Amino acid sequence: MWSAADSFASQAVNFVVMVVLARILMPREFGLMGMTAIFIAISATFVNSGLASALIRKKDCSQADYATVFYYNLGMGVLFYAILFLSAGAIAGFFDEPLVKPMVRVLGLDLIIRSLSIIQNTRLVKRIDFRQLAKVSVTASVLSGAIGILMALQGYGVWSLVARMVAAAAFTTALLWLWNRWWPSAGFSRESFKELFGFGSKLLASSLLDTVAKNIYQLVIGRFYAAQDLGFYTQAKMFKDVPAVKISQVTGRVTYPVLSEIRDEPERLKKGYRHVISITTFLSFSVMALMAATAEPLIITLIGEKWRTSILYLQMLCFVGMMYPLHATNLNMLKVQGRSDLFLKLELIKKLLIVPAVLTGIFYGIVPMIGVMMINNVIAYFLNSSWSGRLVSYPVAEQLRDVYPAFLVAVIAGAAVYLAAGLMPFGYTGLLIAQLLLGGLLIVLISEGLRLSSYLQVKEIAASKIKSLINRKSTS
């Protein structure tokens, strides 16, 4: 619950901030930020290097382990900032956008700042102390968001987006150091590094491939299309990522340390694994189907008519986002079982699927490219689940039997909501509210009628938490 509060509360703040900024700024300015994304993301992957996951998985971490990773993260942060600083001109030349050069040099500071807080964050995750993480992320989101909005209102344009990103890193790091006091009391240990990097190096390679895969589409759009086209795409992606990525992150952050503790108990491990997949797919399918159905009133109501091009992108990307929790949970199981080697092999195979999508984007356009991405997503699921399922005796066929009812309910509700829009005599705001209410009601009614197990699990968890809160208030 605290993991959900952390992710969704901070994401809610970030979402509101981005909506406000989207109403003030133009698509081109968001497109310029999108051009820098892949370079910052790749650098950040090297800074983390998978060592945080190795620390979380290790049952008894010493001070030498923590200090070693801290010094490594900091060193990599400084190194990659220097690389970005020196290559900023070449990056700007690649996109033919001179403003990208100073942007990259300022945004690169994010790497050094965040490298200072990776251990603090890891220690909280390892203790499953998501209450503290929630306080940090929400506070940092509010403060950095306020800076971004104030700068946008003052006419700073794209620099308001840059300042917001760097400020978020600074506030997060400062608060983690303030509220989770830890200092590197030991020196760098070659033995610790060798042990941790043996596991983390494969995750680094996998994360690098995944980061390139997630951002290469922005690279293609930024290189072969106008900056405003990239702005439309990044805005649609932002809307899609709010539920899709966050559901995956919430469950992944909690289940990875918890399932790692029971990895030697096959029956408990499979039960927990199945439980997570069932709940997350129900939530993901339902939310993404409703977002696709309400994309037009959602975009127009929140960020305005100038973003209309983003509507079709969002509708298609929602079907990509539906699968995120399945991907994340299946891949998490490989890490839990210590199979980072298999994790890497799967990532290598799946990334070959990117080539057709990239070529489609270059030669045929953005919409056909997203269409190929949708197909790739389904193929990638079968690859992920086939291998992870073998490790816990949970094959693909059994997974599909568990998740397809939730998918069917979500599609039926989404289709009904989309078709009902033409019968509703409302403006965009009223239409959005009516569609969401109708969609939520349909999902509940259909799920109750079918006695859908995943829905009943979610309902049981929600009911128990509400009861706990009521009892707590009554006793106080």
Short mmCIF file of N, CA and C in Angstrom, two decimals, residues 3 246-257 276 279-280 325 328-329 332:
data_model
loop_
_atom_site.label_atom_id
_atom_site.label_comp_id
_atom_site.label_asym_id
_atom_site.label_seq_id
_atom_site.Cartn_x
_atom_site.Cartn_y
_atom_site.Cartn_z
N SER A 3 3.91 1.39 -1.13
CA SER A 3 4.55 1.46 -2.44
C SER A 3 3.61 2.11 -3.44
N LYS A 246 3.53 2.63 -13.75
CA LYS A 246 3.45 2.71 -12.29
C LYS A 246 2.89 1.44 -11.66
N ILE A 247 1.93 0.81 -12.30
CA ILE A 247 1.43 -0.46 -11.77
C ILE A 247 2.56 -1.48 -11.72
N SER A 248 3.37 -1.50 -12.77
CA SER A 248 4.51 -2.41 -12.82
C SER A 248 5.53 -2.08 -11.74
N GLN A 249 5.82 -0.79 -11.56
CA GLN A 249 6.81 -0.38 -10.57
C GLN A 249 6.37 -0.68 -9.16
N VAL A 250 5.09 -0.43 -8.87
CA VAL A 250 4.58 -0.67 -7.52
C VAL A 250 4.75 -2.14 -7.15
N THR A 251 4.29 -3.02 -8.02
CA THR A 251 4.36 -4.44 -7.72
C THR A 251 5.80 -4.95 -7.77
N GLY A 252 6.57 -4.44 -8.74
CA GLY A 252 7.95 -4.90 -8.89
C GLY A 252 8.81 -4.55 -7.70
N ARG A 253 8.67 -3.33 -7.18
CA ARG A 253 9.50 -2.90 -6.05
C ARG A 253 9.22 -3.71 -4.80
N VAL A 254 7.94 -4.11 -4.62
CA VAL A 254 7.59 -4.87 -3.43
C VAL A 254 7.88 -6.36 -3.62
N THR A 255 7.48 -6.91 -4.77
CA THR A 255 7.57 -8.35 -4.95
C THR A 255 9.01 -8.82 -5.12
N TYR A 256 9.87 -8.00 -5.67
CA TYR A 256 11.25 -8.46 -5.87
C TYR A 256 11.95 -8.79 -4.54
N PRO A 257 11.98 -7.87 -3.56
CA PRO A 257 12.61 -8.24 -2.29
C PRO A 257 11.84 -9.32 -1.53
N VAL A 276 0.38 -12.14 -7.90
CA VAL A 276 0.80 -10.84 -8.42
C VAL A 276 0.33 -10.64 -9.86
N ILE A 279 -3.57 -10.00 -10.07
CA ILE A 279 -4.03 -8.68 -9.62
C ILE A 279 -3.57 -7.57 -10.57
N THR A 280 -2.29 -7.59 -10.95
CA THR A 280 -1.76 -6.50 -11.76
C THR A 280 -2.36 -6.47 -13.17
N PRO A 325 2.70 -4.89 -16.97
CA PRO A 325 2.81 -5.67 -15.73
C PRO A 325 3.19 -7.12 -15.96
N ALA A 328 6.92 -7.14 -16.72
CA ALA A 328 7.71 -6.82 -15.53
C ALA A 328 7.72 -7.97 -14.54
N THR A 329 6.57 -8.60 -14.31
CA THR A 329 6.49 -9.68 -13.33
C THR A 329 7.26 -10.91 -13.79
N ASN A 332 10.89 -10.14 -13.53
CA ASN A 332 11.27 -10.08 -12.12
C ASN A 332 11.57 -11.47 -11.58
#
